[in-house]
Backbone as XML, in Angstrom:
<?xml version="1.0"?>
<chain id="A" units="angstrom">
  <residue number="1" name="MET">
    <atom name="N" x="0.836" y="-1.179" z="0.000"/>
    <atom name="CA" x="0.000" y="0.000" z="0.000"/>
    <atom name="C" x="0.881" y="1.243" z="0.000"/>
  </residue>
  <residue number="2" name="THR">
    <atom name="N" x="0.578" y="2.207" z="-0.827"/>
    <atom name="CA" x="1.335" y="3.449" z="-0.918"/>
    <atom name="C" x="0.753" y="4.460" z="0.045"/>
  </residue>
  <residue number="3" name="GLU">
    <atom name="N" x="1.624" y="5.077" z="0.829"/>
    <atom name="CA" x="1.171" y="6.139" z="1.731"/>
    <atom name="C" x="0.913" y="7.391" z="0.925"/>
  </residue>
  <residue number="4" name="VAL">
    <atom name="N" x="-0.106" y="8.132" z="1.316"/>
    <atom name="CA" x="-0.420" y="9.396" z="0.663"/>
    <atom name="C" x="-0.222" y="10.502" z="1.681"/>
  </residue>
  <residue number="5" name="ALA">
    <atom name="N" x="0.479" y="11.539" z="1.283"/>
    <atom name="CA" x="0.709" y="12.672" z="2.175"/>
    <atom name="C" x="-0.605" y="13.415" z="2.388"/>
  </residue>
  <residue number="6" name="PRO">
    <atom name="N" x="-0.806" y="14.007" z="3.572"/>
    <atom name="CA" x="-1.999" y="14.823" z="3.797"/>
    <atom name="C" x="-2.077" y="15.953" z="2.770"/>
  </residue>
  <residue number="7" name="ALA">
    <atom name="N" x="-3.275" y="16.472" z="2.524"/>
    <atom name="CA" x="-3.496" y="17.476" z="1.477"/>
    <atom name="C" x="-2.574" y="18.684" z="1.617"/>
  </residue>
  <residue number="8" name="HIS">
    <atom name="N" x="-2.413" y="19.200" z="2.836"/>
    <atom name="CA" x="-1.555" y="20.384" z="2.997"/>
    <atom name="C" x="-0.101" y="20.046" z="2.701"/>
  </residue>
  <residue number="9" name="ASP">
    <atom name="N" x="0.335" y="18.836" z="3.042"/>
    <atom name="CA" x="1.702" y="18.412" z="2.747"/>
    <atom name="C" x="1.897" y="18.214" z="1.253"/>
  </residue>
  <residue number="10" name="ARG">
    <atom name="N" x="0.908" y="17.662" z="0.582"/>
    <atom name="CA" x="1.015" y="17.452" z="-0.864"/>
    <atom name="C" x="1.195" y="18.766" z="-1.593"/>
  </residue>
  <residue number="11" name="LYS">
    <atom name="N" x="0.438" y="19.791" z="-1.201"/>
    <atom name="CA" x="0.563" y="21.100" z="-1.853"/>
    <atom name="C" x="1.954" y="21.678" z="-1.643"/>
  </residue>
  <residue number="12" name="MET">
    <atom name="N" x="2.495" y="21.528" z="-0.441"/>
    <atom name="CA" x="3.830" y="22.024" z="-0.152"/>
    <atom name="C" x="4.852" y="21.257" z="-0.981"/>
  </residue>
  <residue number="13" name="LEU">
    <atom name="N" x="4.725" y="19.935" z="-1.044"/>
    <atom name="CA" x="5.671" y="19.123" z="-1.803"/>
    <atom name="C" x="5.617" y="19.439" z="-3.294"/>
  </residue>
  <residue number="14" name="GLU">
    <atom name="N" x="4.424" y="19.705" z="-3.812"/>
    <atom name="CA" x="4.272" y="20.031" z="-5.231"/>
    <atom name="C" x="4.942" y="21.353" z="-5.576"/>
  </residue>
  <residue number="15" name="ALA">
    <atom name="N" x="5.076" y="22.255" z="-4.616"/>
    <atom name="CA" x="5.685" y="23.557" z="-4.854"/>
    <atom name="C" x="7.212" y="23.483" z="-4.894"/>
  </residue>
  <residue number="16" name="LEU">
    <atom name="N" x="7.790" y="22.430" z="-4.340"/>
    <atom name="CA" x="9.252" y="22.299" z="-4.302"/>
    <atom name="C" x="9.797" y="21.804" z="-5.623"/>
  </residue>
  <residue number="17" name="VAL">
    <atom name="N" x="10.997" y="22.273" z="-5.957"/>
    <atom name="CA" x="11.697" y="21.797" z="-7.152"/>
    <atom name="C" x="13.106" y="21.390" z="-6.751"/>
  </residue>
  <residue number="18" name="CYS">
    <atom name="N" x="13.745" y="20.615" z="-7.594"/>
    <atom name="CA" x="15.109" y="20.173" z="-7.342"/>
    <atom name="C" x="16.041" y="21.385" z="-7.354"/>
  </residue>
  <residue number="19" name="PRO">
    <atom name="N" x="16.838" y="21.571" z="-6.303"/>
    <atom name="CA" x="17.744" y="22.713" z="-6.275"/>
    <atom name="C" x="18.852" y="22.635" z="-7.332"/>
  </residue>
  <residue number="20" name="GLN">
    <atom name="N" x="19.138" y="21.448" z="-7.817"/>
    <atom name="CA" x="20.203" y="21.302" z="-8.823"/>
    <atom name="C" x="19.691" y="21.554" z="-10.233"/>
  </residue>
  <residue number="21" name="THR">
    <atom name="N" x="18.512" y="21.007" z="-10.554"/>
    <atom name="CA" x="18.010" y="21.087" z="-11.930"/>
    <atom name="C" x="16.817" y="22.031" z="-12.095"/>
  </residue>
  <residue number="22" name="GLY">
    <atom name="N" x="16.134" y="22.345" z="-10.996"/>
    <atom name="CA" x="14.900" y="23.126" z="-11.085"/>
    <atom name="C" x="13.734" y="22.280" z="-11.560"/>
  </residue>
  <residue number="23" name="GLY">
    <atom name="N" x="13.952" y="20.970" z="-11.635"/>
    <atom name="CA" x="12.935" y="20.055" z="-12.149"/>
    <atom name="C" x="12.010" y="19.499" z="-11.091"/>
  </residue>
  <residue number="24" name="VAL">
    <atom name="N" x="11.115" y="18.658" z="-11.540"/>
    <atom name="CA" x="10.081" y="18.035" z="-10.723"/>
    <atom name="C" x="10.700" y="17.049" z="-9.729"/>
  </residue>
  <residue number="25" name="LEU">
    <atom name="N" x="10.101" y="16.996" z="-8.533"/>
    <atom name="CA" x="10.478" y="16.025" z="-7.513"/>
    <atom name="C" x="9.330" y="15.047" z="-7.328"/>
  </residue>
  <residue number="26" name="HIS">
    <atom name="N" x="9.663" y="13.797" z="-7.067"/>
    <atom name="CA" x="8.662" y="12.753" z="-6.826"/>
    <atom name="C" x="8.793" y="12.289" z="-5.380"/>
  </residue>
  <residue number="27" name="TYR">
    <atom name="N" x="7.660" y="12.211" z="-4.697"/>
    <atom name="CA" x="7.623" y="11.833" z="-3.284"/>
    <atom name="C" x="7.683" y="10.325" z="-3.130"/>
  </residue>
  <residue number="28" name="ASP">
    <atom name="N" x="8.670" y="9.847" z="-2.385"/>
    <atom name="CA" x="8.790" y="8.424" z="-2.043"/>
    <atom name="C" x="8.405" y="8.289" z="-0.572"/>
  </residue>
  <residue number="29" name="ALA">
    <atom name="N" x="7.167" y="7.886" z="-0.327"/>
    <atom name="CA" x="6.638" y="7.806" z="1.041"/>
    <atom name="C" x="7.368" y="6.753" z="1.865"/>
  </residue>
  <residue number="30" name="ALA">
    <atom name="N" x="7.719" y="5.635" z="1.250"/>
    <atom name="CA" x="8.370" y="4.552" z="1.989"/>
    <atom name="C" x="9.735" y="4.978" z="2.522"/>
  </residue>
  <residue number="31" name="ARG">
    <atom name="N" x="10.472" y="5.739" z="1.745"/>
    <atom name="CA" x="11.807" y="6.175" z="2.161"/>
    <atom name="C" x="11.819" y="7.584" z="2.747"/>
  </residue>
  <residue number="32" name="GLN">
    <atom name="N" x="10.680" y="8.261" z="2.706"/>
    <atom name="CA" x="10.595" y="9.645" z="3.175"/>
    <atom name="C" x="11.653" y="10.506" z="2.480"/>
  </residue>
  <residue number="33" name="GLU">
    <atom name="N" x="11.554" y="10.518" z="1.146"/>
    <atom name="CA" x="12.483" y="11.273" z="0.318"/>
    <atom name="C" x="11.738" y="11.939" z="-0.827"/>
  </residue>
  <residue number="34" name="LEU">
    <atom name="N" x="12.326" y="13.009" z="-1.327"/>
    <atom name="CA" x="11.881" y="13.636" z="-2.562"/>
    <atom name="C" x="12.941" y="13.298" z="-3.604"/>
  </residue>
  <residue number="35" name="VAL">
    <atom name="N" x="12.515" y="12.671" z="-4.693"/>
    <atom name="CA" x="13.445" y="12.146" z="-5.680"/>
    <atom name="C" x="13.446" y="13.012" z="-6.937"/>
  </residue>
  <residue number="36" name="SER">
    <atom name="N" x="14.649" y="13.403" z="-7.338"/>
    <atom name="CA" x="14.858" y="14.091" z="-8.610"/>
    <atom name="C" x="15.444" y="13.073" z="-9.573"/>
  </residue>
  <residue number="37" name="ARG">
    <atom name="N" x="14.627" y="12.627" z="-10.512"/>
    <atom name="CA" x="15.115" y="11.651" z="-11.488"/>
    <atom name="C" x="16.138" y="12.294" z="-12.417"/>
  </residue>
  <residue number="38" name="ALA">
    <atom name="N" x="15.949" y="13.573" z="-12.748"/>
    <atom name="CA" x="16.872" y="14.268" z="-13.650"/>
    <atom name="C" x="18.263" y="14.390" z="-13.041"/>
  </residue>
  <residue number="39" name="ALA">
    <atom name="N" x="18.334" y="14.719" z="-11.752"/>
    <atom name="CA" x="19.624" y="14.872" z="-11.071"/>
    <atom name="C" x="20.124" y="13.557" z="-10.495"/>
  </residue>
  <residue number="40" name="ARG">
    <atom name="N" x="19.248" y="12.558" z="-10.460"/>
    <atom name="CA" x="19.555" y="11.251" z="-9.851"/>
    <atom name="C" x="19.954" y="11.419" z="-8.387"/>
  </residue>
  <residue number="41" name="LEU">
    <atom name="N" x="19.146" y="12.247" z="-7.686"/>
    <atom name="CA" x="19.350" y="12.510" z="-6.263"/>
    <atom name="C" x="18.043" y="12.322" z="-5.516"/>
  </residue>
  <residue number="42" name="ALA">
    <atom name="N" x="18.163" y="11.939" z="-4.236"/>
    <atom name="CA" x="17.003" y="11.814" z="-3.356"/>
    <atom name="C" x="17.251" y="12.688" z="-2.130"/>
  </residue>
  <residue number="43" name="TYR">
    <atom name="N" x="16.366" y="13.651" z="-1.927"/>
    <atom name="CA" x="16.477" y="14.582" z="-0.803"/>
    <atom name="C" x="15.670" y="14.033" z="0.376"/>
  </residue>
  <residue number="44" name="PRO">
    <atom name="N" x="16.275" y="13.940" z="1.553"/>
    <atom name="CA" x="15.576" y="13.356" z="2.701"/>
    <atom name="C" x="14.499" y="14.286" z="3.264"/>
  </residue>
  <residue number="45" name="ILE">
    <atom name="N" x="13.511" y="13.666" z="3.885"/>
    <atom name="CA" x="12.505" y="14.401" z="4.656"/>
    <atom name="C" x="12.694" y="13.942" z="6.096"/>
  </residue>
  <residue number="46" name="ARG">
    <atom name="N" x="13.087" y="14.867" z="6.959"/>
    <atom name="CA" x="13.354" y="14.546" z="8.362"/>
    <atom name="C" x="12.363" y="15.277" z="9.254"/>
  </residue>
  <residue number="47" name="ASN">
    <atom name="N" x="11.665" y="14.526" z="10.076"/>
    <atom name="CA" x="10.651" y="15.103" z="10.981"/>
    <atom name="C" x="9.654" y="15.954" z="10.210"/>
  </residue>
  <residue number="48" name="GLY">
    <atom name="N" x="9.308" y="15.501" z="9.004"/>
    <atom name="CA" x="8.327" y="16.201" z="8.188"/>
    <atom name="C" x="8.877" y="17.392" z="7.430"/>
  </residue>
  <residue number="49" name="ILE">
    <atom name="N" x="10.184" y="17.638" z="7.489"/>
    <atom name="CA" x="10.789" y="18.803" z="6.835"/>
    <atom name="C" x="11.705" y="18.329" z="5.707"/>
  </residue>
  <residue number="50" name="PRO">
    <atom name="N" x="11.413" y="18.741" z="4.463"/>
    <atom name="CA" x="12.294" y="18.383" z="3.357"/>
    <atom name="C" x="13.644" y="19.099" z="3.504"/>
  </residue>
  <residue number="51" name="ILE">
    <atom name="N" x="14.726" y="18.349" z="3.378"/>
    <atom name="CA" x="16.078" y="18.904" z="3.455"/>
    <atom name="C" x="16.551" y="19.075" z="2.007"/>
  </residue>
  <residue number="52" name="MET">
    <atom name="N" x="16.451" y="20.299" z="1.514"/>
    <atom name="CA" x="16.694" y="20.576" z="0.099"/>
    <atom name="C" x="18.126" y="21.056" z="-0.150"/>
  </residue>
  <residue number="53" name="LEU">
    <atom name="N" x="19.078" y="20.382" z="0.457"/>
    <atom name="CA" x="20.492" y="20.709" z="0.283"/>
    <atom name="C" x="21.143" y="19.608" z="-0.552"/>
  </residue>
  <residue number="54" name="ILE">
    <atom name="N" x="21.827" y="20.000" z="-1.618"/>
    <atom name="CA" x="22.462" y="19.018" z="-2.490"/>
    <atom name="C" x="23.443" y="18.146" z="-1.702"/>
  </residue>
  <residue number="55" name="ASP">
    <atom name="N" x="24.151" y="18.749" z="-0.760"/>
    <atom name="CA" x="25.112" y="17.993" z="0.052"/>
    <atom name="C" x="24.457" y="16.932" z="0.933"/>
  </residue>
  <residue number="56" name="GLU">
    <atom name="N" x="23.182" y="17.098" z="1.250"/>
    <atom name="CA" x="22.444" y="16.142" z="2.080"/>
    <atom name="C" x="21.738" y="15.067" z="1.251"/>
  </residue>
  <residue number="57" name="ALA">
    <atom name="N" x="21.686" y="15.245" z="-0.059"/>
    <atom name="CA" x="20.956" y="14.312" z="-0.935"/>
    <atom name="C" x="21.734" y="13.014" z="-1.093"/>
  </residue>
  <residue number="58" name="ARG">
    <atom name="N" x="20.962" y="11.949" z="-1.295"/>
    <atom name="CA" x="21.520" y="10.629" z="-1.550"/>
    <atom name="C" x="21.571" y="10.412" z="-3.056"/>
  </residue>
  <residue number="59" name="ALA">
    <atom name="N" x="22.728" y="9.976" z="-3.561"/>
    <atom name="CA" x="22.849" y="9.685" z="-4.992"/>
    <atom name="C" x="22.079" y="8.397" z="-5.318"/>
  </residue>
  <residue number="60" name="LEU">
    <atom name="N" x="21.333" y="8.417" z="-6.406"/>
    <atom name="CA" x="20.597" y="7.235" z="-6.836"/>
    <atom name="C" x="21.482" y="6.366" z="-7.706"/>
  </residue>
  <residue number="61" name="ASP">
    <atom name="N" x="21.318" y="5.068" z="-7.583"/>
    <atom name="CA" x="22.112" y="4.124" z="-8.378"/>
    <atom name="C" x="21.677" y="4.137" z="-9.830"/>
  </residue>
</chain>
C-alpha cells in the first residue's frame, strides 16, 4: 500500500523543485524522500521537513 501525504503536505511538496536542476520532484513515502530523477538525487525528509540541500541528498544508483 502506498502512503499518501496529507493534502496540505502534498501542496507544499508540489511547490518544491530540485535545487540542482529546477525540475520536478517525486515523493517516495516509503523512504521519506523527494526524488529528482533528472539529477539522480534523493532529498531526505526529516521530521516532516524536506532537506533541500544538495550535500544532504543521496545519490541514486
